[in-house]
Structure formats: structure tokens, C-alpha cells
Tab-separated table of C-alpha atoms in Angstrom:
chain	number	residue	atom	x	y	z
A	1	MET	CA	65.549	99.033	85.710
A	2	ALA	CA	61.818	98.972	86.207
A	3	HIS	CA	59.825	101.776	84.648
A	4	ILE	CA	59.264	104.603	87.101
A	5	LEU	CA	55.498	104.022	87.087
A	6	LEU	CA	56.093	100.430	88.191
A	7	SER	CA	58.896	101.084	90.658
A	8	THR	CA	56.879	103.764	92.464
A	9	ALA	CA	53.515	101.980	92.283
A	10	THR	CA	51.784	100.963	95.478
A	11	ARG	CA	51.408	97.224	95.874
A	12	LYS	CA	48.451	95.685	97.712
A	13	PRO	CA	46.972	92.205	97.895
A	14	PHE	CA	44.719	91.718	94.894
A	15	GLN	CA	41.056	91.772	95.775
A	16	LYS	CA	38.649	91.036	92.960
A	17	GLU	CA	35.558	91.987	94.909
A	18	PRO	CA	35.009	94.047	98.054
A	19	THR	CA	34.379	92.182	101.268
A	20	LEU	CA	30.706	92.521	102.109
A	21	PRO	CA	28.995	91.931	105.458
A	22	ALA	CA	27.628	88.429	105.938
A	23	GLY	CA	24.035	88.270	104.782
A	24	ALA	CA	24.264	91.107	102.256
A	25	GLN	CA	22.233	90.370	99.137
A	26	TYR	CA	21.778	92.305	95.927
A	27	ASP	CA	18.152	93.230	95.128
A	28	ILE	CA	17.753	93.718	91.399
A	29	ALA	CA	14.411	95.518	91.684
A	30	ALA	CA	15.720	97.931	94.312
A	31	GLY	CA	18.983	98.396	92.415
A	32	CYS	CA	21.020	98.095	95.588
A	33	TRP	CA	22.552	95.756	98.127
A	34	MET	CA	20.360	94.948	101.133
A	35	LEU	CA	21.268	93.828	104.628
A	36	GLU	CA	18.566	92.644	107.015
A	37	GLY	CA	15.885	94.380	104.968
A	38	SER	CA	17.628	97.745	104.727
A	39	PRO	CA	19.913	99.234	102.078
A	40	LEU	CA	23.502	98.304	102.781
A	41	VAL	CA	24.727	101.802	101.910
A	42	SER	CA	22.476	103.205	104.652
A	43	SER	CA	23.949	100.921	107.304
A	44	ASP	CA	27.166	101.215	109.267
A	45	ALA	CA	28.214	97.773	108.081
A	46	LEU	CA	29.725	99.055	104.842
A	47	GLY	CA	31.345	102.064	106.444
A	48	ALA	CA	30.742	105.657	105.584
A	49	PRO	CA	31.467	106.477	101.937
A	50	SER	CA	34.210	108.807	103.031
A	51	THR	CA	36.772	107.393	100.654
A	52	LYS	CA	36.822	106.497	97.027
A	53	LYS	CA	35.650	102.971	96.277
A	54	ASN	CA	35.851	101.801	99.878
A	55	ASP	CA	39.613	102.155	99.958
A	56	LEU	CA	40.068	100.091	96.812
A	57	GLU	CA	42.039	102.678	94.866
A	58	THR	CA	41.671	101.725	91.238
A	59	GLY	CA	41.494	105.133	89.697
A	60	GLU	CA	38.270	106.806	88.838
A	61	ASP	CA	36.139	106.466	85.734
A	62	GLN	CA	35.440	102.777	86.298
A	63	LYS	CA	39.003	101.890	85.458
A	64	GLY	CA	39.082	98.995	87.857
A	65	GLU	CA	36.896	96.844	85.695
B	1	MET	CA	7.390	98.050	84.388
B	2	LYS	CA	8.552	100.840	82.089
B	3	PRO	CA	11.634	102.495	83.548
B	4	GLN	CA	12.167	106.207	82.998
B	5	VAL	CA	15.777	106.018	84.144
B	6	LEU	CA	18.319	103.356	83.179
B	7	VAL	CA	21.346	102.856	85.424
B	8	LEU	CA	24.200	101.064	83.655
B	9	SER	CA	26.623	100.123	86.342
B	10	GLY	CA	28.671	97.464	88.073
B	11	LEU	CA	27.527	95.206	90.896
B	12	TYR	CA	29.889	96.765	93.446
B	13	ASP	CA	29.434	100.387	92.456
B	14	PHE	CA	27.849	101.502	95.719
B	15	SER	CA	27.437	105.034	94.400
B	16	SER	CA	24.830	103.591	92.055
B	17	ASP	CA	23.080	102.041	95.071
B	18	ILE	CA	22.680	105.532	96.499
B	19	ILE	CA	21.298	106.926	93.241
B	20	CYS	CA	18.760	104.094	92.990
B	21	LEU	CA	17.589	104.855	96.527
B	22	ARG	CA	17.131	108.532	95.641
B	23	LEU	CA	15.183	107.635	92.502
B	24	GLU	CA	12.986	105.293	94.531
B	25	GLU	CA	12.303	108.043	97.067
B	26	ARG	CA	11.181	110.292	94.218
B	27	GLY	CA	8.892	107.642	92.753
B	28	ILE	CA	10.849	107.494	89.499
B	29	PRO	CA	10.636	104.076	87.783
B	30	PHE	CA	14.158	102.886	87.061
B	31	LEU	CA	16.141	99.812	86.126
B	32	ARG	CA	19.744	99.139	87.093
B	33	LEU	CA	21.712	96.771	84.897
B	34	ASN	CA	25.070	95.591	86.219
B	35	ARG	CA	27.545	94.244	83.686
B	36	GLU	CA	28.373	91.236	85.889
B	37	GLN	CA	24.726	90.160	85.968
B	38	LEU	CA	23.806	90.528	82.298
B	39	PRO	CA	24.303	86.823	81.474
B	40	ALA	CA	21.775	85.922	84.188
B	41	LEU	CA	19.066	88.023	82.527
B	42	LYS	CA	17.208	87.687	79.248
B	43	LEU	CA	17.623	90.821	77.166
B	44	THR	CA	16.338	91.766	73.713
B	45	LEU	CA	17.188	95.082	72.088
B	46	ASP	CA	15.250	96.424	69.102
B	47	PRO	CA	17.500	99.148	67.700
B	48	PHE	CA	14.818	100.696	65.507
B	49	ALA	CA	11.935	101.234	67.928
B	50	PRO	CA	14.120	101.544	70.015
B	51	SER	CA	13.160	99.247	72.869
B	52	LEU	CA	14.817	96.937	75.359
B	53	GLN	CA	13.045	93.967	76.917
B	54	VAL	CA	14.513	92.648	80.161
B	55	HIS	CA	13.378	89.559	82.072
B	56	ASP	CA	14.885	88.097	85.224
B	57	GLY	CA	12.610	85.038	85.449
B	58	GLU	CA	10.160	86.728	87.802
B	59	ARG	CA	9.830	90.270	86.542
B	60	SER	CA	9.885	92.098	83.240
B	61	TRP	CA	10.924	95.579	82.246
B	62	GLU	CA	10.417	97.382	78.935
B	63	ILE	CA	12.505	100.386	78.082
B	64	ASP	CA	11.148	102.443	75.200
B	65	GLY	CA	10.580	106.018	74.120
B	66	GLY	CA	9.541	106.880	77.668
B	67	LEU	CA	13.145	106.582	78.829
B	68	ARG	CA	14.256	109.987	80.114
B	69	SER	CA	17.842	109.448	81.084
B	70	VAL	CA	20.732	107.029	81.464
B	71	PHE	CA	23.230	107.003	84.345
B	72	PHE	CA	26.289	105.512	82.669
B	73	ARG	CA	28.813	104.060	85.130
B	74	GLN	CA	30.792	101.866	82.789
B	75	PRO	CA	34.343	101.760	81.508
B	76	VAL	CA	34.743	103.083	77.991
B	77	PHE	CA	38.225	101.678	77.471
B	78	LEU	CA	38.591	97.891	77.624
B	79	ARG	CA	41.647	97.814	79.886
B	80	ASP	CA	40.992	94.521	81.646
B	81	PRO	CA	44.359	94.428	83.397
B	82	LEU	CA	43.325	92.005	86.093
B	83	SER	CA	42.447	88.889	84.123
B	84	PRO	CA	45.396	88.112	81.887
B	85	SER	CA	43.904	84.785	80.884
B	86	ALA	CA	40.369	83.504	80.700
B	87	ASP	CA	38.414	80.775	78.979
B	88	LEU	CA	36.893	81.353	75.561
B	89	GLY	CA	33.382	81.696	76.906
B	90	THR	CA	34.473	84.381	79.331
B	91	LEU	CA	36.402	86.263	76.655
B	92	LEU	CA	33.434	86.049	74.279
B	93	GLY	CA	30.991	87.237	76.896
B	94	ARG	CA	33.244	90.089	77.925
B	95	SER	CA	33.575	91.495	74.433
B	96	GLN	CA	29.958	90.943	73.398
B	97	TRP	CA	28.294	92.231	76.564
B	98	THR	CA	30.511	95.298	76.454
B	99	ALA	CA	29.305	95.854	72.902
B	100	PHE	CA	25.702	95.290	74.029
B	101	ILE	CA	26.066	98.042	76.595
B	102	ARG	CA	27.454	100.344	73.905
B	103	ALA	CA	24.486	99.383	71.735
B	104	LEU	CA	22.161	100.996	74.250
B	105	THR	CA	23.226	104.328	72.783
B	106	VAL	CA	20.359	103.696	70.343
B	107	PHE	CA	18.311	105.466	73.023
B	108	GLN	CA	19.425	108.727	71.517
B	109	HIS	CA	16.460	110.708	72.814
B	110	ALA	CA	17.456	110.094	76.436
B	111	SER	CA	19.802	112.375	78.362
B	112	TRP	CA	23.017	110.627	79.348
B	113	MET	CA	25.138	111.226	82.412
B	114	ASN	CA	27.530	110.887	80.661
B	115	HIS	CA	27.291	109.648	77.103
B	116	PRO	CA	30.071	107.099	76.443
B	117	ARG	CA	31.105	108.955	73.284
B	118	GLU	CA	31.890	112.094	75.256
B	119	THR	CA	33.358	110.098	78.152
B	120	TYR	CA	35.726	108.328	75.752
B	121	GLN	CA	37.107	111.604	74.471
B	122	ALA	CA	37.095	113.369	77.822
B	123	GLU	CA	39.134	110.641	79.516
B	124	VAL	CA	42.105	111.497	77.312
B	125	LYS	CA	44.233	113.536	79.693
B	126	PRO	CA	46.182	115.603	77.160
B	127	TYR	CA	42.868	116.481	75.485
B	128	GLN	CA	41.458	117.548	78.855
B	129	LEU	CA	44.463	119.776	79.432
B	130	ALA	CA	44.120	121.388	76.010
B	131	ILE	CA	40.430	122.131	76.458
B	132	ALA	CA	40.968	123.343	80.029
B	133	LYS	CA	43.558	125.806	78.804
B	134	ALA	CA	41.241	126.904	76.012
B	135	VAL	CA	38.464	127.761	78.485
B	136	GLY	CA	40.834	129.885	80.529
B	137	PHE	CA	42.267	127.627	83.213
B	138	ARG	CA	45.883	127.913	84.247
B	139	VAL	CA	47.557	124.619	83.323
B	140	ALA	CA	51.005	123.554	84.473
B	141	PRO	CA	53.553	123.292	81.647
B	142	THR	CA	53.232	119.716	80.409
B	143	LEU	CA	54.996	117.290	78.093
B	144	ILE	CA	54.122	113.692	77.296
B	145	GLY	CA	56.483	111.007	76.092
B	146	ASN	CA	59.253	108.551	76.896
B	147	ASP	CA	62.219	110.848	76.183
B	148	ALA	CA	63.329	112.030	79.602
B	149	SER	CA	65.789	114.491	78.104
B	150	SER	CA	62.785	116.498	76.873
B	151	PHE	CA	61.723	117.145	80.449
B	152	GLY	CA	64.805	119.202	81.305
B	153	GLU	CA	62.798	122.429	81.331
B	154	PHE	CA	60.956	121.175	84.417
B	155	ALA	CA	64.152	120.370	86.376
B	156	PRO	CA	65.258	119.891	89.020
B	157	ILE	CA	62.146	118.173	90.404
B	158	PHE	CA	58.950	117.675	88.462
B	159	VAL	CA	55.735	115.674	88.497
B	160	VAL	CA	55.412	112.319	86.739
B	161	LYS	CA	52.012	110.723	86.294
B	162	PRO	CA	50.487	107.988	84.139
B	163	LEU	CA	48.912	108.849	80.823
B	164	ASP	CA	46.143	106.420	81.738
B	165	ALA	CA	45.361	104.697	85.039
B	166	VAL	CA	48.015	102.142	85.973
B	167	TYR	CA	46.102	99.434	87.800
B	168	LEU	CA	47.791	96.116	87.185
B	169	ARG	CA	47.777	92.640	88.617
B	170	ASP	CA	51.026	90.928	89.514
B	171	GLY	CA	50.313	87.464	90.873
B	172	ASP	CA	48.448	87.860	94.135
B	173	ASP	CA	49.102	91.599	94.218
B	174	SER	CA	47.658	94.616	92.474
B	175	LEU	CA	49.703	97.669	91.599
B	176	PHE	CA	48.400	101.214	91.464
B	177	ALA	CA	50.539	104.112	90.281
B	178	TYR	CA	50.028	107.444	91.992
B	179	THR	CA	51.346	110.786	90.873
B	180	THR	CA	54.971	111.066	91.930
B	181	THR	CA	57.862	113.487	91.730
B	182	ALA	CA	61.148	112.766	90.000
B	183	SER	CA	64.395	114.267	88.774
B	184	LEU	CA	66.017	113.646	85.419
B	185	ALA	CA	68.422	111.277	87.177
B	186	ASP	CA	65.473	109.295	88.538
B	187	LEU	CA	64.237	108.704	85.006
B	188	ALA	CA	67.514	107.537	83.501
B	189	ASP	CA	66.849	104.190	81.810
B	190	ARG	CA	63.438	104.005	83.459
B	191	LEU	CA	61.162	105.585	80.888
B	192	GLN	CA	61.765	103.997	77.513
B	193	ALA	CA	59.170	101.231	77.845
B	194	ALA	CA	56.158	103.516	78.305
B	195	PRO	CA	55.320	107.214	77.999
B	196	VAL	CA	54.372	109.388	80.958
B	197	ILE	CA	52.975	112.832	81.602
B	198	ALA	CA	55.615	115.196	83.000
B	199	GLN	CA	54.553	118.513	84.498
B	200	GLU	CA	56.028	121.406	86.345
B	201	LEU	CA	55.749	120.795	90.093
B	202	LEU	CA	53.177	122.970	91.854
B	203	SER	CA	54.295	123.254	95.460
B	204	PRO	CA	53.296	124.158	98.068
B	205	LYS	CA	49.710	123.569	97.012
B	206	VAL	CA	46.170	122.895	98.146
B	207	ASP	CA	44.083	120.193	96.450
B	208	ILE	CA	40.565	121.154	95.394
B	209	ARG	CA	37.846	118.885	94.071
B	210	VAL	CA	35.000	120.392	92.077
B	211	THR	CA	31.936	118.266	91.394
B	212	VAL	CA	29.797	119.389	88.477
B	213	VAL	CA	26.249	118.037	88.154
B	214	GLY	CA	24.352	119.574	85.272
B	215	ARG	CA	24.985	123.307	85.719
B	216	SER	CA	25.779	123.074	89.420
B	217	ALA	CA	29.396	123.200	90.614
B	218	ARG	CA	30.462	122.634	94.237
B	219	ALA	CA	33.982	122.458	95.598
B	220	VAL	CA	35.859	121.112	98.589
B	221	ARG	CA	39.441	121.608	99.722
B	222	ILE	CA	41.193	118.379	100.714
B	223	LEU	CA	43.151	118.779	103.928
B	224	GLN	CA	44.962	116.743	106.552
B	225	ASN	CA	44.356	117.929	110.087
B	226	GLY	CA	43.422	121.294	108.640
B	227	GLU	CA	46.587	121.597	106.578
B	228	PRO	CA	47.281	121.195	102.848
B	229	ILE	CA	48.799	117.888	101.730
B	230	GLU	CA	52.025	117.736	99.771
B	231	GLY	CA	52.251	115.083	97.083
B	232	ASP	CA	49.388	112.804	96.026
B	233	TRP	CA	46.771	113.186	98.740
B	234	ARG	CA	45.333	109.737	97.998
B	235	LYS	CA	48.304	108.243	99.846
B	236	THR	CA	47.228	109.997	103.041
B	237	PRO	CA	45.518	107.812	105.667
B	238	LYS	CA	41.794	108.281	105.117
B	239	ALA	CA	41.075	108.792	108.802
B	240	VAL	CA	42.920	112.116	108.854
B	241	LEU	CA	41.525	113.507	105.593
B	242	GLN	CA	39.135	116.430	105.764
B	243	TYR	CA	36.911	117.751	103.003
B	244	GLU	CA	36.170	121.396	103.613
B	245	ASP	CA	33.525	123.329	101.661
B	246	TRP	CA	35.242	125.890	99.466
B	247	PRO	CA	33.311	128.724	97.816
B	248	LEU	CA	34.195	128.648	94.149
B	249	PRO	CA	35.383	131.999	92.767
B	250	PRO	CA	32.946	133.011	90.004
B	251	ASP	CA	35.587	132.823	87.278
B	252	ILE	CA	36.653	129.326	88.320
B	253	SER	CA	33.055	128.163	88.579
B	254	ALA	CA	32.369	129.523	85.110
B	255	ALA	CA	35.497	127.810	83.754
B	256	CYS	CA	34.420	124.472	85.283
B	257	LEU	CA	30.990	124.717	83.680
B	258	ASP	CA	32.489	125.876	80.403
B	259	LEU	CA	34.845	122.894	80.504
B	260	THR	CA	32.104	120.303	81.046
B	261	SER	CA	30.005	122.001	78.387
B	262	ARG	CA	32.871	121.933	75.868
B	263	LEU	CA	33.464	118.268	76.685
B	264	GLY	CA	29.755	117.460	76.365
B	265	LEU	CA	29.560	116.210	79.951
B	266	SER	CA	26.668	116.551	82.381
B	267	PHE	CA	28.856	115.308	85.245
B	268	GLY	CA	32.512	115.796	86.027
B	269	GLY	CA	34.827	115.417	89.007
B	270	ILE	CA	37.419	118.137	88.459
B	271	ASP	CA	40.728	118.198	90.308
B	272	LEU	CA	42.315	121.614	90.802
B	273	ILE	CA	45.392	122.805	92.636
B	274	GLU	CA	45.881	126.193	94.247
B	275	ASP	CA	49.411	127.501	94.620
B	276	ALA	CA	50.817	130.964	95.243
B	277	ARG	CA	50.059	131.978	91.652
B	278	GLY	CA	46.414	130.904	91.595
B	279	ILE	CA	44.212	127.985	90.597
B	280	PHE	CA	45.509	125.333	88.192
B	281	PHE	CA	43.528	122.667	86.376
B	282	VAL	CA	44.807	119.130	87.004
B	283	GLU	CA	42.268	116.751	85.461
B	284	ILE	CA	38.608	115.914	85.030
B	285	ASN	CA	37.049	112.509	85.753
B	286	PRO	CA	33.975	112.072	83.544
B	287	THR	CA	32.797	109.051	85.530
B	288	GLY	CA	34.358	110.254	88.740
B	289	GLU	CA	33.440	109.389	92.273
B	290	TRP	CA	31.355	111.703	94.442
B	291	ALA	CA	30.016	109.625	97.355
B	292	TRP	CA	33.231	110.211	99.327
B	293	ILE	CA	32.437	113.927	99.558
B	294	ASN	CA	28.661	113.641	99.859
B	295	SER	CA	27.619	115.175	103.162
B	296	GLY	CA	24.964	117.139	104.951
B	297	SER	CA	25.918	120.254	103.013
B	298	ARG	CA	26.713	118.555	99.715
B	299	HIS	CA	23.906	116.455	98.282
B	300	PHE	CA	25.415	115.227	95.028
B	301	ASP	CA	23.205	112.129	95.220
B	302	CYS	CA	20.077	114.294	95.177
B	303	LEU	CA	21.410	116.545	92.420
B	304	ILE	CA	22.204	113.529	90.234
B	305	ALA	CA	18.848	111.855	90.935
B	306	GLU	CA	16.971	115.057	90.137
B	307	TRP	CA	18.943	115.554	86.932
B	308	LEU	CA	18.139	111.992	85.878
B	309	ALA	CA	14.482	112.272	86.880
B	310	SER	CA	14.056	115.467	84.894
B	311	GLY	CA	15.684	114.017	81.810
B	312	GLY	CA	18.558	116.430	82.068
B	313	THR	CA	16.522	119.593	82.337
B	314	GLU	CA	17.108	120.061	86.090
B	315	ARG	CA	19.953	122.546	86.428
């Protein structure tokens, strides 16, 4: 029988990177993603940061590397 | 440019985006290095000065003794569960760039949020539990191992959780293990291959998240339509989750700050549970998330930026 941690784990389609709005570009000097000249995190396009990691539950502490 | 704050992060860590914006607003020179982008830059570290030269083809940065602080948003354990195979160049780059990031600890004079040495130790859940108990927290009776018969004292139903995050890739799927409940019968022949944490079940309960930044501690209760959530709240649809400000009792606030101090952390996301007997410590996330509970009344982004800008003296 599968280990309990595996048999009770939640399965989702693997997504290596989050889906970003078309046109989003990372600005190394600004240290953030930009969309149409404004920070992506300040726009509605990314969605409010009301959940952990934009619904990609990978555990905290950068475990989803 | 000579950055005063170094942000060591990942390209898709949007929490770091927010911190960079707050640093920019405060006029603090900073540099964000994302692990995915390191091979596209030219970097030279002098461990004795110490200094770090960074060039991106157009611009240059020099990090030296003027560095005040480091915002460290990196894994400290090389889990890498999602890429079971890779070419030699990728494997080489992964190990060596990870080591390069660790090498930046030569900037010993800077204040780290958090230092990887302390993060490494503090991510060990049994160690967290031991220190939490030592600083006065209630902690649910706990055992760790792969011998289910040892968990009989928690029967009939108890909590089972991973000893470390279970985030695995299986073909086109990813698997994530949440905290679950089980009976001894549930574990028969299903535990030998890997150890787990087993704990007494706290139920009914209310989930509480405490965010510590420097010497500031703020808490929220996590609710669904105004009601506590049974089981692992992370399985609850996000649209119905509510994060309600919760005034920390002075003794719990003091225990949270004592805990981060004992662990050598300047930041910690602490999970607590309240049941009929009181407040229990669940775990602390040294590199935990905070943007999901940032709001008009909770400015963790500003607290973090001010801590970084002050070189760790802002309390």
C-alpha cells in the first residue's frame, strides 16, 4: 500500500512556472516584474496576494525550488 | 551603484517584488539577485574584502562594506524534487550556483533576514517543537518515526504530517501532502517506507498565524465565513478564507519573540492553534510567506523594508 503521505497527497497538474499576463517583463534594476510600465504586483493582472504563492501550494520556506 | 540591501530570491517570488518596491520608495539602493538569472550575469566575489561585483552587460553593481542587510529568500535544503533528471551542465550549475549563494555569507557584517545558518536549523520541525516548548509554548504531544505501534497513545484519531515538505513530481502531476488525520488502522503497512510526525489531535480549533518582523509580532485568525476551519485550512477554497486581526495576548507575543530570538531569526511565520485548553505552537516558517495576509492594517512589507533599510536596527 502507498505510504499515507502519498495516498493522501493532493495531486495537481505540474506547473514549473506561474502563468504571467502577456507582456509581463522582469526588470532587473527595479527588482520586480513590470506590466505596461507599472509593477505587476500593483496591478490586478496578477491577482491580489491573498493566498500563498498564487495558489501554487509548495510549502513555505522556498521548498518549491 | 553600491547597494545597501541585497535581495537573494527567485524570479517568481512576488513577495520580493513588493519588498523591492518598498525599498525603492524609501530611496534605499538595493540589488535583487534571482537564482534562475545568475548564469546570465557576470559575478565576481572577493571573500576577503569582502566585495561582490555584478554586471549585466549594461549596468554594474558593487557590494562592499556598505552593505547593511540581506533579504534571504532561498532554499537551504537542496530538495530538488521536480527535476529527477537533467543534463550535466544543469546539474553542475545547480550545485555551484547554490554554493555561490551560500558563499555570500562572507558579508558577515550585514544583518540577514534570515541568515541561512539559522534558517537551516530552524526548519527542522522537531527542533522547532523542542525550542517552542522550552520558551513556554504548549505543544501537542508528538512522536516521530515509522513505527505506527508507537502512536497508540494518540488513538483513536491523531494528526499525521510530513517531517519535511512533501512536494513531488509524478509525471505531469505534482503531489503536495497536507496535514491529515489517521487512526492506527489507517497506518497499517503504510508507514514503513518513510517517517512521519504524529501528534495528538487538537479539535475543535482555531488557526492563528503570527508574523514576526524584527521585534514586532502581529497575528491573524484564519476563518471560513467567520467560522474556524477543521483540518488543514490550506485545503479550503481561497475565496471563502478570511484573515481576521487577532490581538496577541502578552504572554503569547513574548513567547513568539523569545522563540525567534532563540532561533536567531529576524523573521518568522508562526502557526498556532487555539483549542479549549489554550494556545498551542504548531510550527515556524523561517522563510515563510506574508504577502497573503498583508493588508491595510498589516504592513509587513513596510516593516520588512524598514528593517532591511536600517540594517536590522529598526524594531
